[in-house]
Amino acid sequence: MVKRIIFILFVFLSLHTAYAQNTATNTAPDRLYYNAMELFDKQKYVAAKELYQQYILQYPQDLKAIESEYYVAVCALNLFNDDAEYLFKSFTEKYPNHVKSGRAGFDLGNFFYNNKKYDKAIEYYTQVDPAKLSAGEQNEYQFRSGYASFTKKDFPVALEKFNACKSQKHQYTYAANYYAGYIEFKNTDYEAALTDLNKAAESNDYKPLVAVLIANIYYRQGKYDELIPYAEGVIKDKSAGPNTNDIKLILADAYFFKQQFDKSTPLFKDYLTATGTKSLSPDMKYRIGFSSYKSGEYKQAADMLQTIASDKDSLGQSSAYILGLSYLKSNDKPSAILAFETAQRASFNAPITEEATFLYAKVAADLGRFTDATTRLKNYLEKYPKSSHGQEASELLSESYLGSKNYDEALTYIENLKYHNSRINTTYQRIAYYKAVELINKKDYTGALAVLNKSSKYSFDKTIYINSYFWKGECLSQEKRYSEAVDAYAEAIEKGSTLENVNVIKSYYGLGYAYYYQEKWNDAVPQFVKFITLLADKKGSGDVYYRDAELRLAELYFVTRRFPESIKYYDLALAERKEDEDYILFQKATINYLTNKTSVAYSMYAQLTNKYPNSTYYDEAVMQRSQLDLEASKYELAIEGYTKIINKKEDLKGIKPVALQKRAVSYFNLKEYDKALADNKRILTEYPKSAPAYNALLSIQEILGIQEKEDQFPAILASYKDANPDSKDLKEVDFRNAQSLYNAEKYKQAIPAFAAFIQQYPNHASIGEAQFYLADSYFRTKEYDNAKKLYAEIVTAKNQYYKKSIQRLAEISYVQNDLPNTIKFYDELQKNASTNKEKTAAWVGLMTAYYDSNKLDSATIYADKVLGHGSAAPDAENKALLHKGKIAYQKKDYDAAQDYFLSCLNGAKDISAAESQYMVAKIQYEKKQYKQSIETLYDFNNTFYSYETWFGKSFLLIADNFIAKNELFQARETLLSIIQKSPVEDIRKQAQAKLDQLNASDGTKKTKEGEGNE
C-alpha cells in the first residue's frame, strides 16, 4: 500500500533520480543529497529523512536544501509522524512561491484520500491551485476531491468536481460520469443523469450499477414503454450482474402499472424467490399481492397481503379486502371472512368498506353463520339503501333469517314485504314450519298450531307441507283436540308418500292414538296395524314406536274383547320387550281371568309375583290372585295374599283400603267377625275418604247387628260424617288455586299458596299432593334447602310421590356437588323404578355422578344400561354416548372416543351433541389434524350456535388451530371477534388472555421494512 501511495504522490521525483543517475559528481553535497534521494526512492523514509536533515544542516544555503526540507515533510507524512502536517505548513509559509508549495495541498489531500480520511483530504484539496498541476493531475484532483465531498454528502460540490473531469478521456472518466449521473438522479435531473450514466455504462465495471439507475429513471418518469425493453434487454444480456433481481422488481412494477399482471407476477415471484420480503415496503407488498391476485396466484397473494392487512391505514384496508378476495378464490371462506371483517372495520376507503361489509355478510351466509349474516345484512341495507347489491342482499337476508332460526323476526319481515313470489312464499312456508317445530320443542302447542296454519297455506315444498299436517296432528293431540287431529293426520296420509316421508308413516301411529283417546277402539286398530306393517323391517330392531304399537294393538284387542288377537300381540311384544314381561304377564293373566281360564290366570299371577317381586304390578297381581282365592272360597289363601299388601310399609298405588276391605270380607265369610270388624274400622280410621270407606261403614253396621252391638254404630257414623261432610267448603278452592299457580309455572306465587293450604287444612285428603307441589316449587325456584326438607318428609311418608321425591333429592344433591348423596338417591330410585322413564332417569343420574367422581368403570356400567335399554329417550342416549366418549377420551383411547362422539352427533341435536362435536374437534387438534379440526368447528357453529358457552369454546379452539398452523393473522382476528361478540364473560377473558400471549410472543407492532423500492 505504501509503495502505491509513494508512486502516486511523487511520480514527479523520477526526474531528480534520473538526473542523479545520469550526472556524475564527486562533490560531497551532491553525494549526500543523492544518497538521500536513493533511500527515498527505496521507501526507506527513516534513513532518507536523516540524510535530508543532515544536508539542510550542512548546506543551508544550497537550493537543494529547500527541496530537502520538502522531502523531510514527505518522509514524516509517510512515517505518520505527528509533525508532518506542521512541516508542510511551515514549508508553504516559508517558501510560498516555490514550485513544491503549489502542490503540497495536492500531495497531502491524496495521502488522506488514500487512507479514507475524507475530511482531511477535503481540507487540503481546497488549498490546491489546479493551474500548478499537470493535466493528468488536474483530472485526478477533480475526481478525488469530488469523491471525498460525495462521501460527506456534499453533493453540489461533488457534482461540480465530477463535471469538471467527466468529459476528458482518463482513468477516472467512467467513475466521474457514474457519480455525476447518480447525483443528478438524486436531484431528479433525469435527462442529464441518463447522459452521464450511459457514458459510464461503457465500462463493464459500472454496467450493473448503471442499469439499476437507468431503469429507475424510466420508472420515475413513468416511461414504462421505454423502461420495459431496456430492462428486458439488461436481464437478457445479464449486464446488471448481481443487481438483476432489482431490475426484475422494477420491470415487474412497470408491468403492474400497465396492468399486464400476467407478466408482472412471474417477475415478482422471481424476485421473492431470490431475495425474500424483508426489504419490501408495504406499498410494494400490496402491489405484489394485487398482481398475484389478478393473475390467479392466490396463495402468493395471500402470503404477501396478510403481512400488511392489519395496518391501520388505507393500504392496510385495501390489502385486507384483496386478501379476502384471494381467500374466496382459494375457497377458504373462513379465512376470507376474517379478512373482510378487518377491511370493513376501517373507514379510509368508503367503497371498500361498503363492498367488504356486503361480502362479509354473504360469506357468513355461505358458511351457515346465519345469525351473524342476518345482523350484517340488516345493517348493510339500512346503511346502503341504494347499493347495487340491494336485491341480492334482500334475498340473502330472507334466507339468513331462515338459517339463523330467528323465526319471529323472519315471519314479520316477509309478511311486511310488499312483493311476494314463489321463492319468497317457499321461504315463508319453511320459516313458519321451523318456528312451529321450535314451539313444539317448548311444548307450546297452541302457538305451534298458529304458525303451522301459516305454513300449511302453501304447498311449494311438499315435504314441509306434509310435515306441517303431521305436526298439526301431534299438537292437536297434545291439546286433546282428537277429532281435529284425525283430520290433520288424514291430510298428511292422503297427500304424502310412505316411501318418501317417514312422517307419513308416523301419521298412522298418531291417527291410531287420536282414535284411541276418543275410545274409538275399532277405528284405532287398523291405523296401528298399518303402522307396524309399514315398519315391518323394524321388527326385532328394538324400535320404540314399533314396540309401542304392538302393545297398543294388544291393549286395543283387549278392550274390544278380541282376546286371541290380544294374546298374539302381547306375545309379539314380549319377544322384543323383556323389560315389560311383568306387565305383559299381568295383562295375559287378566285375559285368562276374563275368559274364565282361572287356573291359567292364577298360574300367571303367581309367576309374576314369584319372578318379579319388585315389579310395579306385584301388588295388583297379589290382589288379583287373592281375588281368585276369594271367589273360589279359599278364604285363608285370600287372607294370606291381602295381608301381604296390608303389611307393606308403603302404598304407592293406594290399594291398601281395598285389601283391608277384601280381607274383611274373607274374615266375614269365615265368621271371624272381630277381625272383619277390625279391618273395616281401620279403613274408617286410616282411610276415611277412600272409596271403600262407605262400604266399610255398611259392613260395620251389619257385623255390629250380628253381634248385637248396635249401640256402638252412631259414634262410628258421626266420625265418618266428620271426615266426609256433605257440605262443600273452601278447601278444594284453595287447593285448586295453588295448583293452578304451579301449573302456570308461577312457582314463587305457588309457594305461599301451598304453605297456607297445608297450615289451614293439615288433615285434608290432598295434603300429600300439596306437600309435593310445595317442595317442587321450592326446587324450581332453586331454594334447594327448603325443597330438600319437604322431599325428605315425603320420602319418609312413602306415598304416591315417593319416587319423584327421591329423584328430586338426587338432582339437588348433584347441583350442590354432593356426589355421595347423589349416588345414594339415584340408586334408591333405580331399586324402586317401575317405568322406563324412572329407570332411565336413575341410570343417567348414576352415570353422571360416577363420572364426576372419577369412577369411570361404574359410569360405564350405567351408560351401557341406558344404551342397552331399547326405550330410552333420545336425550338420555345422547348423554350416555357423550359420557362413553369422555371416558374413552380420559383413557386416551381417542379412536373409540371419536366413534362415541360421532354416534352422539347422529342423534338429537342437543347440548350433549354440541359437546360431542367440540370433543371431536379437540381430538383432531390434539392429533395435529388442524384443518379437519377447523372444519369440524365451523360445522359446529352452524348447528349449535345457540349453546353460547360451547359456541365460545369452539372459537377459542379455532384460534388454537390457527396458532398451531402459524396463521397468526387468522388467529388474531378470531380472538378479536370473540372479545367483541361473545356474551359469555369467561370466554371473553380467555380470548383476551390468548391474544395477549400471542402478541407477547410475536413482539410489538412490526416496524415497516423498507421505505421504498427504487
PDB file of C-alpha atoms in Angstrom, residues 881-882 884-886 888-889 892-906 916-917 919-925 927 929 932-933 936:
ATOM      1  CA  LEU A 881     -72.852 -41.750  24.273  1.00  0.00           C
ATOM      2  CA  LEU A 882     -71.220 -38.463  25.335  1.00  0.00           C
ATOM      3  CA  LYS A 884     -68.800 -43.134  26.924  1.00  0.00           C
ATOM      4  CA  GLY A 885     -66.784 -40.875  24.632  1.00  0.00           C
ATOM      5  CA  LYS A 886     -65.448 -38.771  27.526  1.00  0.00           C
ATOM      6  CA  ALA A 888     -62.581 -43.243  26.397  1.00  0.00           C
ATOM      7  CA  TYR A 889     -61.001 -39.796  25.967  1.00  0.00           C
ATOM      8  CA  LYS A 892     -56.576 -41.723  25.810  1.00  0.00           C
ATOM      9  CA  ASP A 893     -58.425 -44.159  23.540  1.00  0.00           C
ATOM     10  CA  TYR A 894     -59.112 -41.374  21.030  1.00  0.00           C
ATOM     11  CA  ASP A 895     -60.425 -43.597  18.229  1.00  0.00           C
ATOM     12  CA  ALA A 896     -63.074 -45.134  20.464  1.00  0.00           C
ATOM     13  CA  ALA A 897     -63.891 -41.719  21.937  1.00  0.00           C
ATOM     14  CA  GLN A 898     -64.370 -40.245  18.479  1.00  0.00           C
ATOM     15  CA  ASP A 899     -66.717 -43.114  17.489  1.00  0.00           C
ATOM     16  CA  TYR A 900     -68.917 -42.450  20.538  1.00  0.00           C
ATOM     17  CA  PHE A 901     -68.950 -38.694  19.935  1.00  0.00           C
ATOM     18  CA  LEU A 902     -69.935 -39.213  16.283  1.00  0.00           C
ATOM     19  CA  SER A 903     -72.726 -41.601  17.321  1.00  0.00           C
ATOM     20  CA  CYS A 904     -73.985 -38.913  19.696  1.00  0.00           C
ATOM     21  CA  LEU A 905     -73.953 -36.393  16.834  1.00  0.00           C
ATOM     22  CA  ASN A 906     -76.187 -38.690  14.781  1.00  0.00           C
ATOM     23  CA  SER A 916     -69.554 -34.194  21.395  1.00  0.00           C
ATOM     24  CA  GLN A 917     -68.789 -32.205  18.245  1.00  0.00           C
ATOM     25  CA  MET A 919     -64.670 -33.030  21.586  1.00  0.00           C
ATOM     26  CA  VAL A 920     -64.278 -34.447  18.060  1.00  0.00           C
ATOM     27  CA  ALA A 921     -62.591 -31.193  17.039  1.00  0.00           C
ATOM     28  CA  LYS A 922     -60.438 -31.254  20.178  1.00  0.00           C
ATOM     29  CA  ILE A 923     -59.236 -34.783  19.392  1.00  0.00           C
ATOM     30  CA  GLN A 924     -58.416 -33.711  15.824  1.00  0.00           C
ATOM     31  CA  TYR A 925     -56.494 -30.748  17.243  1.00  0.00           C
ATOM     32  CA  LYS A 927     -53.766 -35.289  16.680  1.00  0.00           C
ATOM     33  CA  GLN A 929     -55.229 -32.556  12.235  1.00  0.00           C
ATOM     34  CA  GLN A 932     -60.101 -31.124   9.912  1.00  0.00           C
ATOM     35  CA  SER A 933     -60.482 -29.631  13.378  1.00  0.00           C
ATOM     36  CA  THR A 936     -65.477 -29.577  12.370  1.00  0.00           C
TER      37      THR A 936
END
